[in-house]
Short mmCIF file of C-alpha atoms in Angstrom, two decimals:
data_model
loop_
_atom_site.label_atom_id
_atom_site.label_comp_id
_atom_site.label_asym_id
_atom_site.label_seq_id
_atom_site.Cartn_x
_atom_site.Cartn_y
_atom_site.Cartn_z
CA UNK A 194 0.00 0.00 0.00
CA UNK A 195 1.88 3.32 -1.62
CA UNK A 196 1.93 6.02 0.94
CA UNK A 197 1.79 9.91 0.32
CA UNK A 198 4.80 10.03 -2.76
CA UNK A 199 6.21 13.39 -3.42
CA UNK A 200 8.47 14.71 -5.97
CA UNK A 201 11.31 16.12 -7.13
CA UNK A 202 12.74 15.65 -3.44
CA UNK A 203 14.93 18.78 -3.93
CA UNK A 204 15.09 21.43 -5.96
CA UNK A 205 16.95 24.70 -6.53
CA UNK A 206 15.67 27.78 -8.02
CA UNK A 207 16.37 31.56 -8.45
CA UNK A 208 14.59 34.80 -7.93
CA UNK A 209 11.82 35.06 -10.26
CA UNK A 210 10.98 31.57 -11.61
CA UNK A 211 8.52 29.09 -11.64
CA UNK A 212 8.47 25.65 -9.80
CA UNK A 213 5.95 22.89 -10.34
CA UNK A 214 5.60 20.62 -6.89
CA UNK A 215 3.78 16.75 -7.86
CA UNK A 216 2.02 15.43 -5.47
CA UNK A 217 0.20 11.66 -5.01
CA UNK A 218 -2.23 10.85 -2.43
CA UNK A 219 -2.06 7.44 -0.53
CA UNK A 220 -3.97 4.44 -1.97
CA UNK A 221 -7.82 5.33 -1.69
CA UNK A 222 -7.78 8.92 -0.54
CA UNK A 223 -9.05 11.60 -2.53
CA UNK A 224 -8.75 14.64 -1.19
CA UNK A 225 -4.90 16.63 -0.97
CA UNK A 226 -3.48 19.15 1.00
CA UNK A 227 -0.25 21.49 0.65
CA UNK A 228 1.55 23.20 3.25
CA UNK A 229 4.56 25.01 3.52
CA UNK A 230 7.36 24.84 6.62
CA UNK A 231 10.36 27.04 6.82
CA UNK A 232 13.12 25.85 8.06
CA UNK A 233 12.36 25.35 11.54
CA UNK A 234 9.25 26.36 11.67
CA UNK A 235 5.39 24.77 12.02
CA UNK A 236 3.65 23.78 8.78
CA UNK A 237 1.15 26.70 7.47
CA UNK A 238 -1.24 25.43 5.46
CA UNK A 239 -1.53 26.38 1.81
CA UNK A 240 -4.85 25.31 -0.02
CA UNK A 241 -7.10 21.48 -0.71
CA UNK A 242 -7.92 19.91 -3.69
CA UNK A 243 -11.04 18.02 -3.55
CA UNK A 244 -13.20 17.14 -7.07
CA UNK A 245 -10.39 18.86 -8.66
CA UNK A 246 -10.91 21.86 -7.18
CA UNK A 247 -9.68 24.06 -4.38
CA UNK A 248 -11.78 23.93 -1.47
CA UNK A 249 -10.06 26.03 1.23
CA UNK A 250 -7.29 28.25 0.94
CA UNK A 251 -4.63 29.38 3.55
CA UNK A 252 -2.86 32.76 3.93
CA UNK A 253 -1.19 32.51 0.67
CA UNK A 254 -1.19 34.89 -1.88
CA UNK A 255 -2.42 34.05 -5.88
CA UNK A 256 1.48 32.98 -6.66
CA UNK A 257 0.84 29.91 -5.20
CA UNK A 258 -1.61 27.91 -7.24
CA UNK A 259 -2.69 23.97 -7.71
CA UNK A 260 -4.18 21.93 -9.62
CA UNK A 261 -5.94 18.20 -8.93
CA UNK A 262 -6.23 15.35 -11.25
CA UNK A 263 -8.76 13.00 -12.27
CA UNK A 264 -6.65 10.15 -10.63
CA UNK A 265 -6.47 12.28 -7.24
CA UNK A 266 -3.18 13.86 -7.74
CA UNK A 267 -1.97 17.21 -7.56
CA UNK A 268 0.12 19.30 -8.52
CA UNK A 269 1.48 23.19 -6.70
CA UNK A 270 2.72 25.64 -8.23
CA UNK A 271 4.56 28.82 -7.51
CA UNK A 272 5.25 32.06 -9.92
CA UNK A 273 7.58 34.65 -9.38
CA UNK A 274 9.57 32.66 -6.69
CA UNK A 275 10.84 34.66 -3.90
CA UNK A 276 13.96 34.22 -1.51
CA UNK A 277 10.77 33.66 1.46
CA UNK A 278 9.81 30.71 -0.80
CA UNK A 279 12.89 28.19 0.37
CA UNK A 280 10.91 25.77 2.40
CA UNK A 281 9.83 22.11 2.37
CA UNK A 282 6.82 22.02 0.43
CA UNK A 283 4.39 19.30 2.59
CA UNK A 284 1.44 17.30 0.85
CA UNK A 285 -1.17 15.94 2.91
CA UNK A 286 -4.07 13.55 2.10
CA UNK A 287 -6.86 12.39 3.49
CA UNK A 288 -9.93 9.73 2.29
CA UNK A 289 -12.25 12.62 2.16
CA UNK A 290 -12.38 16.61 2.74
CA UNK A 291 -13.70 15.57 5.89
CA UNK A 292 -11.31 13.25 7.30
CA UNK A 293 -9.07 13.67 10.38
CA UNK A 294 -6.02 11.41 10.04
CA UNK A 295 -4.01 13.31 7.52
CA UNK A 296 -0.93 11.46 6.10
CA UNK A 297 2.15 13.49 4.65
CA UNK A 298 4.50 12.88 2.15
CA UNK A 299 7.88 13.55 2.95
CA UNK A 300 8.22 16.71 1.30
CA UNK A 301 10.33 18.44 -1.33
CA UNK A 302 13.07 20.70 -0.70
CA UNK A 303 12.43 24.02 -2.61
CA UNK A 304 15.40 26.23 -2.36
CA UNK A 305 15.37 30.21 -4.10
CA UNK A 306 18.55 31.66 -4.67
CA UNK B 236 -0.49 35.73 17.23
CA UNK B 237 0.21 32.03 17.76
CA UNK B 238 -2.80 29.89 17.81
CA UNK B 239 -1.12 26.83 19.76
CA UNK B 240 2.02 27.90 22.24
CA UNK B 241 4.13 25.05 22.45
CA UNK B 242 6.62 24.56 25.18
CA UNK B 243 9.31 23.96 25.60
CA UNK B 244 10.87 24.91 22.48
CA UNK B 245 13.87 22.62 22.70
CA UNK B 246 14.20 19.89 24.74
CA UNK B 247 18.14 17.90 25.17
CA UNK B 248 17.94 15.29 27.72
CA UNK B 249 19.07 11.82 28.91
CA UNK B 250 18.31 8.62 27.40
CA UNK B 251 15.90 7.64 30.69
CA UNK B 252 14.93 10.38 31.64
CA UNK B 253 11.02 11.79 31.80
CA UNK B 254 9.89 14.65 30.06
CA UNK B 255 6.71 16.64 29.08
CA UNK B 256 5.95 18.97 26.21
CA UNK B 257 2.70 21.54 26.71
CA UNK B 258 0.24 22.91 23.89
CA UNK B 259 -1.48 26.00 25.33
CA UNK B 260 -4.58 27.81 23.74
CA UNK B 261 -6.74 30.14 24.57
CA UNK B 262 -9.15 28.90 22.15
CA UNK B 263 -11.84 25.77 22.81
CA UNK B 264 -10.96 22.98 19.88
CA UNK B 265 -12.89 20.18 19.18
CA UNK B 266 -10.01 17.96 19.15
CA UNK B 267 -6.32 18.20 18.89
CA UNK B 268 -3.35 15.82 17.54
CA UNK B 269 -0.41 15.58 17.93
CA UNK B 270 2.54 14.80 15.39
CA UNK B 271 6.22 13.57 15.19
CA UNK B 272 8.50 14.78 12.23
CA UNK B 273 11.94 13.44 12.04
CA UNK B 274 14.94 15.25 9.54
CA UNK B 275 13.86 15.16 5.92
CA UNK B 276 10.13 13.78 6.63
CA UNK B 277 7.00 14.56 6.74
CA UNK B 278 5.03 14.85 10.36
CA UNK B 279 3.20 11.32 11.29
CA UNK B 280 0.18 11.21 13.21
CA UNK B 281 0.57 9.94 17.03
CA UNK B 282 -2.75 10.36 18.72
CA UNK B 283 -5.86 12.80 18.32
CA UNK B 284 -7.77 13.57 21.48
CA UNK B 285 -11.10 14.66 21.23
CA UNK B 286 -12.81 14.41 24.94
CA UNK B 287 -12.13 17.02 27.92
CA UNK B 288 -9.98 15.50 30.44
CA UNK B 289 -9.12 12.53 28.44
CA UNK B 290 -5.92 10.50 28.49
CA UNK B 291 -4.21 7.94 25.58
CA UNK B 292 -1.22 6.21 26.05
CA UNK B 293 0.90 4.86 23.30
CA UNK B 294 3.55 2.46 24.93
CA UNK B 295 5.98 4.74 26.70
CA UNK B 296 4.13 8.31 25.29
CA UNK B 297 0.78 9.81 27.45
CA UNK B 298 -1.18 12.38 25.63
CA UNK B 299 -4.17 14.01 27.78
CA UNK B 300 -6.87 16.91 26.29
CA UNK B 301 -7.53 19.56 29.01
CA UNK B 302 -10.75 19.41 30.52
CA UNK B 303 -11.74 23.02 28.56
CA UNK B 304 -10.46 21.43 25.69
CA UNK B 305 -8.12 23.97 25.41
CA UNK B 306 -4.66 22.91 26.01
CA UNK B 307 -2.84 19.28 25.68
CA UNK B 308 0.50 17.77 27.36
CA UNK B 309 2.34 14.89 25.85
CA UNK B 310 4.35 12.75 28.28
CA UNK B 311 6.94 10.60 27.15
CA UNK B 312 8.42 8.01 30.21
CA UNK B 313 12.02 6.68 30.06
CA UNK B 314 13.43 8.65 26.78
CA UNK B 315 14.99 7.17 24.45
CA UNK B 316 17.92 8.09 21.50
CA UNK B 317 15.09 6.93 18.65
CA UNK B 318 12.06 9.62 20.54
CA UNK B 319 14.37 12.65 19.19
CA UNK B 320 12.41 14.64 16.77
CA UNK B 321 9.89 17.49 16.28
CA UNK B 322 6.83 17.00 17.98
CA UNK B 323 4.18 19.12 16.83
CA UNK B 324 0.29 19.51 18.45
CA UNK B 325 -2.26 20.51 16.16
CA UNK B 326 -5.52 21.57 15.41
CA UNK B 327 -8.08 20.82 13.36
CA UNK B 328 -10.46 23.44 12.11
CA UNK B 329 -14.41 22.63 12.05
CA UNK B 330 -15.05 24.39 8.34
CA UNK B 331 -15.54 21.88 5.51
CA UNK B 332 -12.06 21.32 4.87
CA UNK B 333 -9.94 19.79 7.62
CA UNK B 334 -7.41 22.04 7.67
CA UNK B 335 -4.25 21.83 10.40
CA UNK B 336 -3.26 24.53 12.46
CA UNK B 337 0.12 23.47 13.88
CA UNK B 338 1.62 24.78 17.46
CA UNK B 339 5.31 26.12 17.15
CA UNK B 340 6.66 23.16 17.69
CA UNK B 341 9.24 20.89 20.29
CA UNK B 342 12.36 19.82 18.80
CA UNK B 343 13.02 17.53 21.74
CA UNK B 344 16.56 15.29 21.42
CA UNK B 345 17.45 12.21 23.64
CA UNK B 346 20.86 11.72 23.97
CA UNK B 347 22.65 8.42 24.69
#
């Protein structure tokens, strides 16, 4: 039984571009949540995917985007990358949006130079 | 303002030794969890407490939910090296998506 998968595990960017985060949910679950932890630091939370579409957003602002796929997966992505961005990138699912027991993945490595 | 105060922050102590990590609020929550994240992972689930005043135990680690329902204390007994990691109490938010609202977090390490 696959767990939460996550990938690339690292990744190194500069100022300005655009990184695509892939995300897929644990065997059965549907629903998928992002969050974001600086280095040592809690995990905010992001936004969830549900039916392909984002049900509840976090204190983020519109440079961080997702998307969800048919087969549960999803995808985040952020524009106009910022130094503030370096963090481990955290997705989270769960067998429905109203599920407690969240499982994570373990996380890419985003780094902005 | 932090929704969940975690303390300590950091924790170094003795492989043996006792120890007990507090998740303040001054908010009522439904339930709370609490997490373990080790280097390069993602946080795994320990326990979620949902009733006022009630206890769990998981082998050597004792979680109990205030009797408001507003704070949480995790307990570990007799430390060991492999217990070193972040432990992290959460909540969960009662809107339609179950969202986590994490405390700031114990980095706690058990030294040999």
């Amino acid at each position: 039984d696959a767990g939460v998968t996550q990938s690339p595990t690292h990744l190194i960017k500069t100022r300005g571009q655009q990184v695509t985060l892939r995300c897929s949910p644990k065997s059965g679950h549907d629903t998928v949540s992002w969050y974001q932890q600086a280095l040592g630091q809690e995990p905010q939370f992001i936004f969830q995917y549900y039916e392909e579409e984002e049900r509840q957003r976090g204190n983020f602002p519109d440079r961080f985007s997702g998307h969800q796929f048919p087969n549960y997966s999803s995808e985040l992505n952020v524009n106009a990358l910022l130094l503030g961005d370096s963090a481990l990138y955290l997705c989270a699912s769960t067998i429905s949006p109203w599920g407690d027991t969240q499982y994570f993945g373990p996380g890419t490595r985003l780094t902005v130079l | 303002t932090q929704l969940l105060e975690q303390s300590p922050q950091f924790l170094s102590i003795q492989e043996g030794e006792n120890l007990t990590v507090y998740c303040n609020s001054s908010s009522v929550f439904s339930s709370l969890q609490w997490y373990r994240q080790e280097p390069g992972e993602g946080p795994v689930l320990l326990v979620t407490v949902v009733t006022g005043g009630e206890v769990k135990k998981l082998k050597r680690l004792t979680f109990q939910f205030g009797d408001a329902r507003k704070d949480s204390s995790l307990h570990i007994t007799a430390a060991q090296p492999g217990d070193t990691g972040l432990y992290l109490c959460a909540a969960i938010s009662s809107g339609s998506a179950r969202q986590l609202t994490f405390g700031s977090g114990t980095q706690l390490t058990v030294l040999p």
